[in-house]
Tab-separated table of C-alpha atoms in Angstrom:
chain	number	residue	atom	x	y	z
A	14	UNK	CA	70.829	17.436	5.810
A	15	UNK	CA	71.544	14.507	2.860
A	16	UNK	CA	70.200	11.276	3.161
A	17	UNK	CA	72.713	8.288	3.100
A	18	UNK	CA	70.838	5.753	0.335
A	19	UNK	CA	71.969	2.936	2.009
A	20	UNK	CA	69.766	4.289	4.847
A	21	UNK	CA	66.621	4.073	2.413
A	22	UNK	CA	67.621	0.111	1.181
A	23	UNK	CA	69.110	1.780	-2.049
A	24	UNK	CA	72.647	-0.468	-3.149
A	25	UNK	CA	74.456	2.545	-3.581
A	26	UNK	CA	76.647	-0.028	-6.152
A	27	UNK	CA	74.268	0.076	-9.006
A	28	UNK	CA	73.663	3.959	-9.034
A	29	UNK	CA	76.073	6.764	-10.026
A	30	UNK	CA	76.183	10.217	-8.375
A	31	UNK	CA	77.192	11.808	-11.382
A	32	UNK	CA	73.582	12.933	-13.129
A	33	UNK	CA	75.343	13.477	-16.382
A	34	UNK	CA	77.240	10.060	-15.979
A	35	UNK	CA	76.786	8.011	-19.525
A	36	UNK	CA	78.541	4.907	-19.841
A	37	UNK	CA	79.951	3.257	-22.861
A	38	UNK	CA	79.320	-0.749	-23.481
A	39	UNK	CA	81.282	-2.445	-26.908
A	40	UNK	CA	78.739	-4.549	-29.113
A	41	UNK	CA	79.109	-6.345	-31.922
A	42	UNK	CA	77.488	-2.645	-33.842
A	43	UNK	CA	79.613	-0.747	-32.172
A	44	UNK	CA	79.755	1.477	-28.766
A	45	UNK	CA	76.659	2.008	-27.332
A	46	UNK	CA	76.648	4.825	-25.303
A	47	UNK	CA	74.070	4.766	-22.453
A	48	UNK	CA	73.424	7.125	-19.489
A	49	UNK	CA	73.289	5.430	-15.867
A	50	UNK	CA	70.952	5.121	-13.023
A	51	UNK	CA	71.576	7.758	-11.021
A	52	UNK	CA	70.064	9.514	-7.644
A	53	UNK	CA	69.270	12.647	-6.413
A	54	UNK	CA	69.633	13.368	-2.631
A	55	UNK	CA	66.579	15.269	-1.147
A	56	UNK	CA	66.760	16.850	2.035
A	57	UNK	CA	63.805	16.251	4.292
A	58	UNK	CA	62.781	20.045	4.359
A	59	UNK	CA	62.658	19.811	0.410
A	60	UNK	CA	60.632	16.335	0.783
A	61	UNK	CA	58.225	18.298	3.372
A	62	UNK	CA	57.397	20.879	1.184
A	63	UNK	CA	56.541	18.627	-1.766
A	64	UNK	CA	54.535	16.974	0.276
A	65	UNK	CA	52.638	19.495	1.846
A	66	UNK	CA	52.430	21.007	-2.254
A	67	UNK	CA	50.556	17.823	-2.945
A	68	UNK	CA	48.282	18.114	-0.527
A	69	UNK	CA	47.311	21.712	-0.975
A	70	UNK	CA	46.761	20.595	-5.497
A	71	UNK	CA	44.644	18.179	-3.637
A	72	UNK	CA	42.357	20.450	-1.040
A	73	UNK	CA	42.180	22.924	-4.138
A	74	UNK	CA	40.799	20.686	-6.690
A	75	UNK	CA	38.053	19.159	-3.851
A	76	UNK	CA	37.291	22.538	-3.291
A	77	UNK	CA	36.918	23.996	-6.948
A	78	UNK	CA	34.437	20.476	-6.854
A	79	UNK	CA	32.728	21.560	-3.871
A	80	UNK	CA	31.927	24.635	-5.150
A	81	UNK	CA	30.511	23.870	-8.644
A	82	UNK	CA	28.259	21.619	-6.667
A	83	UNK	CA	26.822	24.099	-4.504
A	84	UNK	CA	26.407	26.553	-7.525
A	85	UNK	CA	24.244	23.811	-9.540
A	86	UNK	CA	22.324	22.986	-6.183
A	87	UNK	CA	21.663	26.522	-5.434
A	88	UNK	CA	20.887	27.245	-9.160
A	89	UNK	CA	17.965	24.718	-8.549
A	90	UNK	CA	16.806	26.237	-5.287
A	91	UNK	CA	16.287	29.859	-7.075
A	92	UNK	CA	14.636	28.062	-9.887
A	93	UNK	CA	12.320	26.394	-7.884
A	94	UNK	CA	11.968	28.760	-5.093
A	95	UNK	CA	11.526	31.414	-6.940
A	96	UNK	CA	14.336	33.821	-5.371
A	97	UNK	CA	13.998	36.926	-7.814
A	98	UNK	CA	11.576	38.193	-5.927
A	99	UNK	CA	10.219	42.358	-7.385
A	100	UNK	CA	10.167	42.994	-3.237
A	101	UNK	CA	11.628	41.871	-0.427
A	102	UNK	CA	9.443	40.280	3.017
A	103	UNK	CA	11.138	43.777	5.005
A	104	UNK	CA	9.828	46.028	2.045
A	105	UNK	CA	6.492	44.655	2.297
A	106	UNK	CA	6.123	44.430	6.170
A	107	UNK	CA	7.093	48.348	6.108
A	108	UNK	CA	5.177	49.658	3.578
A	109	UNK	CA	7.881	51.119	0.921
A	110	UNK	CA	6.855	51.263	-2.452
A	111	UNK	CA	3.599	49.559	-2.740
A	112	UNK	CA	0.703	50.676	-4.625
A	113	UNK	CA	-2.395	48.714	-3.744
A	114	UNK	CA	-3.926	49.563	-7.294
A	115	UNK	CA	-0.904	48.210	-9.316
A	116	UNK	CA	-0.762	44.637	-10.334
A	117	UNK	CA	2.676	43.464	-10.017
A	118	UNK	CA	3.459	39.871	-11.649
A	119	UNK	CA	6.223	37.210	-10.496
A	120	UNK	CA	7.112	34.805	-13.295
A	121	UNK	CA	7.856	31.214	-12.254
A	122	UNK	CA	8.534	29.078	-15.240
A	123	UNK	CA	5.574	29.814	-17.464
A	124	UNK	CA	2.970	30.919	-14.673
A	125	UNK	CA	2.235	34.011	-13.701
A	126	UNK	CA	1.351	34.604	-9.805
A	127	UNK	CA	-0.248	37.845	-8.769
A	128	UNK	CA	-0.337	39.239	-5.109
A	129	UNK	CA	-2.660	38.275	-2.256
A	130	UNK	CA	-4.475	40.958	-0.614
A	131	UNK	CA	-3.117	41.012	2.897
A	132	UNK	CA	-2.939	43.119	5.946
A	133	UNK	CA	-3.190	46.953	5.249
A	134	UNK	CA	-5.026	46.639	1.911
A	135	UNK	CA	-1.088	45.941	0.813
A	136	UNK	CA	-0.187	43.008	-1.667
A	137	UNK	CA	2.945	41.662	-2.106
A	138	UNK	CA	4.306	38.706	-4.117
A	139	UNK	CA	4.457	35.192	-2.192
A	140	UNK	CA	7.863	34.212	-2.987
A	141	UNK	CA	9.347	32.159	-0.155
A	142	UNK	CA	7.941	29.917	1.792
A	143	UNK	CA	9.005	32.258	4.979
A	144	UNK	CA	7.156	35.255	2.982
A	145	UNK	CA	3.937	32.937	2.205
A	146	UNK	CA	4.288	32.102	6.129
A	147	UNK	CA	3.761	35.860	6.916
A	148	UNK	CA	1.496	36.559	4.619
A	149	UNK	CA	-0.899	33.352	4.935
A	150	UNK	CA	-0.187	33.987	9.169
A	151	UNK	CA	-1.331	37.750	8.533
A	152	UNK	CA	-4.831	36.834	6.406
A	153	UNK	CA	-5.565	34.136	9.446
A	154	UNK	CA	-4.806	36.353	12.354
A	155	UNK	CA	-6.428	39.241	11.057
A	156	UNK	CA	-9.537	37.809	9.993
A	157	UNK	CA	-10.157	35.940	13.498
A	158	UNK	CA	-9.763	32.409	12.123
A	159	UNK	CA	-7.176	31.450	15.047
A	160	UNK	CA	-5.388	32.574	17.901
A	161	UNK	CA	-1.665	33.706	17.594
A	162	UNK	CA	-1.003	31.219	20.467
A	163	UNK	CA	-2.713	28.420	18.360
A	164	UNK	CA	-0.058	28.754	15.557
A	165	UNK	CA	3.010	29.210	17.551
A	166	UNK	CA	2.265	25.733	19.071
A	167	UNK	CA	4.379	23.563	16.959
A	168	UNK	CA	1.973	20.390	17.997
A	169	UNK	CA	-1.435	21.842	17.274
A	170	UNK	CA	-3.365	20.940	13.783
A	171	UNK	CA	-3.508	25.019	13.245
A	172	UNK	CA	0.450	24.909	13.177
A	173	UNK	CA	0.647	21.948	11.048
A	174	UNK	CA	-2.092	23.865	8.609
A	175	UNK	CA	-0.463	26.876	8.022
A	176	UNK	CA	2.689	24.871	7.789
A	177	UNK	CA	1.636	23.065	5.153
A	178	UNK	CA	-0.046	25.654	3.181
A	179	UNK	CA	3.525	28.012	3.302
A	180	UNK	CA	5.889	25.248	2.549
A	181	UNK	CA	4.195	22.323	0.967
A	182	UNK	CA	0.994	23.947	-0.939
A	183	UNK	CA	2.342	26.546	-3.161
A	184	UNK	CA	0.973	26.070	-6.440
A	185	UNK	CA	0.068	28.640	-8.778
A	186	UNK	CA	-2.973	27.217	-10.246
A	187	UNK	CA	-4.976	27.417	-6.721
A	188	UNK	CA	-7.313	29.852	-6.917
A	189	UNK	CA	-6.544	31.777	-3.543
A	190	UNK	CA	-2.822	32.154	-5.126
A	191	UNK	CA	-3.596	33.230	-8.406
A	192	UNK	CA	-6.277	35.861	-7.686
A	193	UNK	CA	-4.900	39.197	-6.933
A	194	UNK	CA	-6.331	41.566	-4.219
A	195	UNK	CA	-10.035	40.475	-4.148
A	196	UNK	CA	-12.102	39.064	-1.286
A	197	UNK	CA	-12.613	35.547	-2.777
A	198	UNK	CA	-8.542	34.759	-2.790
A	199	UNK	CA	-8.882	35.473	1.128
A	200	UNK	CA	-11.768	33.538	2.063
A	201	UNK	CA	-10.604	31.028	-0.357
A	202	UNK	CA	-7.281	30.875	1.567
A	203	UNK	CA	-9.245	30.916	4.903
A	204	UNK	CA	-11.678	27.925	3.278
A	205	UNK	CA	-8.086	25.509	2.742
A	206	UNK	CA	-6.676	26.609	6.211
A	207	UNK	CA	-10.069	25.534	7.819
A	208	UNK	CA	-10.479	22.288	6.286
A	209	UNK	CA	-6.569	21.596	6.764
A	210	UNK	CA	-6.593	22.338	10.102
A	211	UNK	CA	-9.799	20.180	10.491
A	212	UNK	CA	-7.663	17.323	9.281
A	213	UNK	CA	-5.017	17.686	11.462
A	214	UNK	CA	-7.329	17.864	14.396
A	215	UNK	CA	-9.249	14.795	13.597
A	216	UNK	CA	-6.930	12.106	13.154
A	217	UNK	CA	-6.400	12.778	9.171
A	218	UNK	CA	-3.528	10.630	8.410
A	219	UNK	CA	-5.449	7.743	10.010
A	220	UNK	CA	-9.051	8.320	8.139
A	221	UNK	CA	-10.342	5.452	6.374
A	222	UNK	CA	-10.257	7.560	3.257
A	223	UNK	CA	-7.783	10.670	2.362
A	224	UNK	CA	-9.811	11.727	-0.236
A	225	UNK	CA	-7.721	14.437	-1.782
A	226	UNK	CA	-7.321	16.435	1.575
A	227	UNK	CA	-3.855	18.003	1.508
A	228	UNK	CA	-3.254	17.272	-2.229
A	229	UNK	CA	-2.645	19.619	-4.881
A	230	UNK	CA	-6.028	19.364	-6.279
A	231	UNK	CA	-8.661	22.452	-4.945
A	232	UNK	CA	-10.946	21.705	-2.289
A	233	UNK	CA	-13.911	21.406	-4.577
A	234	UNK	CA	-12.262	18.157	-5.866
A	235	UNK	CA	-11.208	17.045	-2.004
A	236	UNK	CA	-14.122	14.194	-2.520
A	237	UNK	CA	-15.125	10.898	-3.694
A	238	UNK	CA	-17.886	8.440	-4.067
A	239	UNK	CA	-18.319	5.506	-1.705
A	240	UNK	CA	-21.131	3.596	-2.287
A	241	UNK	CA	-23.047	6.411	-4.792
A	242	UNK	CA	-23.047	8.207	-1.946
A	243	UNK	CA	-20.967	11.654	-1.636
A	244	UNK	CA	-18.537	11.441	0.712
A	245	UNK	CA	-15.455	14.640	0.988
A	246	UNK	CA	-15.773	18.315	1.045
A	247	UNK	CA	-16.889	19.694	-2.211
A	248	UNK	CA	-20.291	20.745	-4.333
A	249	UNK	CA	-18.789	24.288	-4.306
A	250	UNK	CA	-21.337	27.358	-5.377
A	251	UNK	CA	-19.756	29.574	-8.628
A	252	UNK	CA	-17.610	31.232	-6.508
A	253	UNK	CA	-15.455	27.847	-5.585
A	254	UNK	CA	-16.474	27.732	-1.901
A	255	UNK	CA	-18.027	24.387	-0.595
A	256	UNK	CA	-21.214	23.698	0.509
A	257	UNK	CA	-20.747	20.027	2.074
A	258	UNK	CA	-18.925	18.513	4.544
A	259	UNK	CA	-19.778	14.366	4.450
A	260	UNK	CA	-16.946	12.807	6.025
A	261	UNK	CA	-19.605	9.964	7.944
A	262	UNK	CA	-17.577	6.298	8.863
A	263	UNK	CA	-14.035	7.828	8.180
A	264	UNK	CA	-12.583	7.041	11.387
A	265	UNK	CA	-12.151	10.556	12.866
A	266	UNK	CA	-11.057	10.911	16.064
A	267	UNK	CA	-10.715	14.179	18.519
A	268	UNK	CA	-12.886	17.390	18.729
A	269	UNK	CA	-14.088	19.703	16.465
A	270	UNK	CA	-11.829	22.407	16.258
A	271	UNK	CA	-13.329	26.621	15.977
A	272	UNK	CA	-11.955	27.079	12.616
A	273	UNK	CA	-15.119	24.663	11.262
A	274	UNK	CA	-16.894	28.392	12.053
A	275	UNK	CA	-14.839	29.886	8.949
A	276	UNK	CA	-17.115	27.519	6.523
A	277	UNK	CA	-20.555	29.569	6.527
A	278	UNK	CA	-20.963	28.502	3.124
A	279	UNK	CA	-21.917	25.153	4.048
A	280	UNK	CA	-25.376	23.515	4.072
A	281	UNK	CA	-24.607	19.505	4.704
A	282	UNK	CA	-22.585	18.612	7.162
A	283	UNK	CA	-22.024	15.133	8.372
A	284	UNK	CA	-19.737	13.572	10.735
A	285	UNK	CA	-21.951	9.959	11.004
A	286	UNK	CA	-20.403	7.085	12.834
A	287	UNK	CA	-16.766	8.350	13.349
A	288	UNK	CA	-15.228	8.444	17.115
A	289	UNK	CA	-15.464	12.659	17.676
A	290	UNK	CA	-15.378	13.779	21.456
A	291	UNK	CA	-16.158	16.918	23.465
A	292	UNK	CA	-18.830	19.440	23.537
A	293	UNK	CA	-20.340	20.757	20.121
A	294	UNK	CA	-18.319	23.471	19.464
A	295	UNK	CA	-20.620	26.869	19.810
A	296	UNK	CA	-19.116	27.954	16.514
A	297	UNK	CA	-20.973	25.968	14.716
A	298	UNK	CA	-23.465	28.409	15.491
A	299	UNK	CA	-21.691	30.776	13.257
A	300	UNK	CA	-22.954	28.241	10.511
A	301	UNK	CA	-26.159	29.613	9.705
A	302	UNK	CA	-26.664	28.755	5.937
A	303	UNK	CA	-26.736	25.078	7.700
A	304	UNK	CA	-29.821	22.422	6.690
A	305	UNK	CA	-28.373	19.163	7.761
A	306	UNK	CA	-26.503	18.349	10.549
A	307	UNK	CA	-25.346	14.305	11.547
A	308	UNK	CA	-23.523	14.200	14.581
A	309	UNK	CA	-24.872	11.040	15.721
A	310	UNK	CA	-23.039	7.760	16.401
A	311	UNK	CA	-20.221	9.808	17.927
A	312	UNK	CA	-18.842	10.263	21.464
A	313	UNK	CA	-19.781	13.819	22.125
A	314	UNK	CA	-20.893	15.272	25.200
A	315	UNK	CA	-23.197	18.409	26.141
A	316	UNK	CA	-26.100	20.764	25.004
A	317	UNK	CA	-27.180	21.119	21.384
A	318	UNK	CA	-29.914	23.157	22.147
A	319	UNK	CA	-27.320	26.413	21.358
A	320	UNK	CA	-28.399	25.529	17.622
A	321	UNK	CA	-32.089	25.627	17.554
A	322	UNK	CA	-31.991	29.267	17.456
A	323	UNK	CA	-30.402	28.431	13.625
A	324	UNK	CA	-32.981	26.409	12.325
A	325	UNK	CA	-31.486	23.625	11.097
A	326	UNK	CA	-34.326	21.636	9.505
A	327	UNK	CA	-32.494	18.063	9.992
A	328	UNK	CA	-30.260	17.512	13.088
A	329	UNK	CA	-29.254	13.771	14.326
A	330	UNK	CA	-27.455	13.433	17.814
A	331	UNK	CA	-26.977	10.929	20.158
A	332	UNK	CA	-29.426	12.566	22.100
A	333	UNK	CA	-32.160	10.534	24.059
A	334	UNK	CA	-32.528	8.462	27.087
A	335	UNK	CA	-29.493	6.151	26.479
A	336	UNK	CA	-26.870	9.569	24.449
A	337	UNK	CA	-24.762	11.761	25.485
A	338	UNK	CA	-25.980	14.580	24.355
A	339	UNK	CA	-28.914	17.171	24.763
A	340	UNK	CA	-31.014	18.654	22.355
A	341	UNK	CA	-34.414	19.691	22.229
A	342	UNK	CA	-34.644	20.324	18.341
A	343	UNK	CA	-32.799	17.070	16.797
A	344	UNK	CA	-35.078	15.118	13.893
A	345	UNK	CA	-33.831	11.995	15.805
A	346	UNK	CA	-32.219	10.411	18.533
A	347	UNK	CA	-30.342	7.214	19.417
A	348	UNK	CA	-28.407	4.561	17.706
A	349	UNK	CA	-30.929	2.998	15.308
A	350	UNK	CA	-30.116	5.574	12.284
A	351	UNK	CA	-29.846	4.147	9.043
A	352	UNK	CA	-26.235	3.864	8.077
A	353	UNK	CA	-25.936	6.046	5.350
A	354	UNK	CA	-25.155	9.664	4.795
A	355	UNK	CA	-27.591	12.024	3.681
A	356	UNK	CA	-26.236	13.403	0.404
A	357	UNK	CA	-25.792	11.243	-2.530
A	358	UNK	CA	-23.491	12.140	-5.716
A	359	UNK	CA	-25.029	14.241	-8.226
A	360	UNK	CA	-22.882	14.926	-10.622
């Protein structure tokens, strides 16, 4: 079907139909020979089509864009995440081809990462953050740190721990990432999951002080000095494992959760004048290398007594006529401590 021009608003007067139309015009140089405006008719199936043409050039080119910008984006992902991996997570969980003697190496950028001893003697590269998940989940659950129940709560500090060690943590100059299959890369992964998790569970984001805790740094360095006085976890033996725990008029809030039971290492720990409830956890039993204990100026509740079998020679609860808690074996009692914490910076 053609399409009257008059029916568009064309003057059908000033065009010819005649494509190859010229006309000739005198001037004073001579004939000037000119060709005319002319017109094409276009049926409306013909105009469809070029329409429908157009738009396809158009969805084409977005989608040639499109895709170049998913290539760079995932080009970035595999750089940073590391997707060449020698092994996959299914290879590893099944056993194929592993040799627990052999020393396989992962290149990411210039580092070089070597495997984590996990379950089964077994090692296997921590690629992704879902492998490091399974593997740092596996070192946990096996050595009796916490309960499988613990970390499938999404709202309880151990699920925000190992969270944060699989997805935010990775770095390849930590110590219990770098080591290969030997004891101290476990406990040292079991020593950052512990003191994570203790965060979490005592109010960490709203402590007076952050002093390193969750940072990149290693735990030895997760200190500071307020007042000369040592305040942080840190003074680590050789072996990088710490041996105090001062975090005294930081504001922590909560209870003590088990996995404090994991640091046998340590010999100061302090939790003066913070706002911790609940019983004394009986795992801090498990803490027998332990010389001084502050627990006073808090708001627990319950017997002490449970750690006189350790030893400790200095213990300080809010024990007494006028506490809250019971113990036969603290140094002191009451509310009229000095204000300080026991272990001043030495280094």
């Amino acid at each position: 079907m053609l399409i009257d021009p008059r029916n568009l608003g064309y003057d059908p007067t000033s065009y010819r139909r005649n494509p190859f139309a010229t006309v000739d015009s005198k001037t004073k140089h001579g004939i000037k020979r000119s060709h005319a405006p002319t017109i094409m008719y276009v049926s409306r199936a013909a105009l469809q089509k070029r329409k429908m043409q157009q738009i396809a050039y158009i969805f084409a080119a977005l989608c040639v864009v499109l895709l170049f910008m998913f290539f760079v984006s995932q080009r970035k992902l595999s750089h940073y995440a590391m997707v060449e991996s020698p092994m996959s997570l299914s290879a590893y969980l099944a056993g194929e081809n592993t040799d627990p003697n052999e020393k396989e190496k992962l290149l990411l950028g210039s580092e070089i990462i070597r495997p984590l001893q996990v379950r089964g003697g077994q090692a296997s590269s921590i690629v992704h953050g879902s492998d490091r998940y399974h593997l740092l989940r596996d070192v946990i659950v096996d050595n009796r740190i916490s309960d499988s129940e613990e970390l499938n709560n999404e709202h309880s500090p151990q699920y925000k721990a190992l969270n944060w060690m699989s997805y935010e943590d990775f770095h390849p100059g930590l110590g219990y990432l770098s080591v290969g299959s030997d004891e101290t890369a476990v406990r040292k992964t079991i020593q950052r999951y512990a003191l994570a998790v203790t965060y979490y569970a005592t109010n960490g984001p709203g402590w007076n002080y952050q002093l390193n805790f969750l940072s990149k740094k290693d735990e030895c360095e997760w200190n500071s000095k307020l007042e000369n006085y040592f305040i942080g976890a840190g003074v680590c033996n050789d072996n990088g494992f710490i041996t105090a725990l001062a975090l005294w008029s930081n504001n922590l809030m909560g209870a003590l959760p088990q996995e404090l039971g994991a640091l046998n290492t340590l010999t100061t720990f302090s939790l003066y004048d913070n706002s911790m409830r609940g019983p004394p956890p009986r795992i801090l039993q498990s803490l027998t290398g332990l010389n001084v204990l502050y627990l006073n100026h808090n708001q627990f509740q319950g017997d002490l007594d449970f750690l006189c079998e350790n030893k400790i020679e200095v213990i300080k609860a809010d024990c007494g006529k006028q506490g809250t808690v019971t113990c036969s074996c603290c140094e002191e009692c009451g509310f009229n401590i000095n204000k300080k914490s026991p272990l001043r910076w030495n280094r």
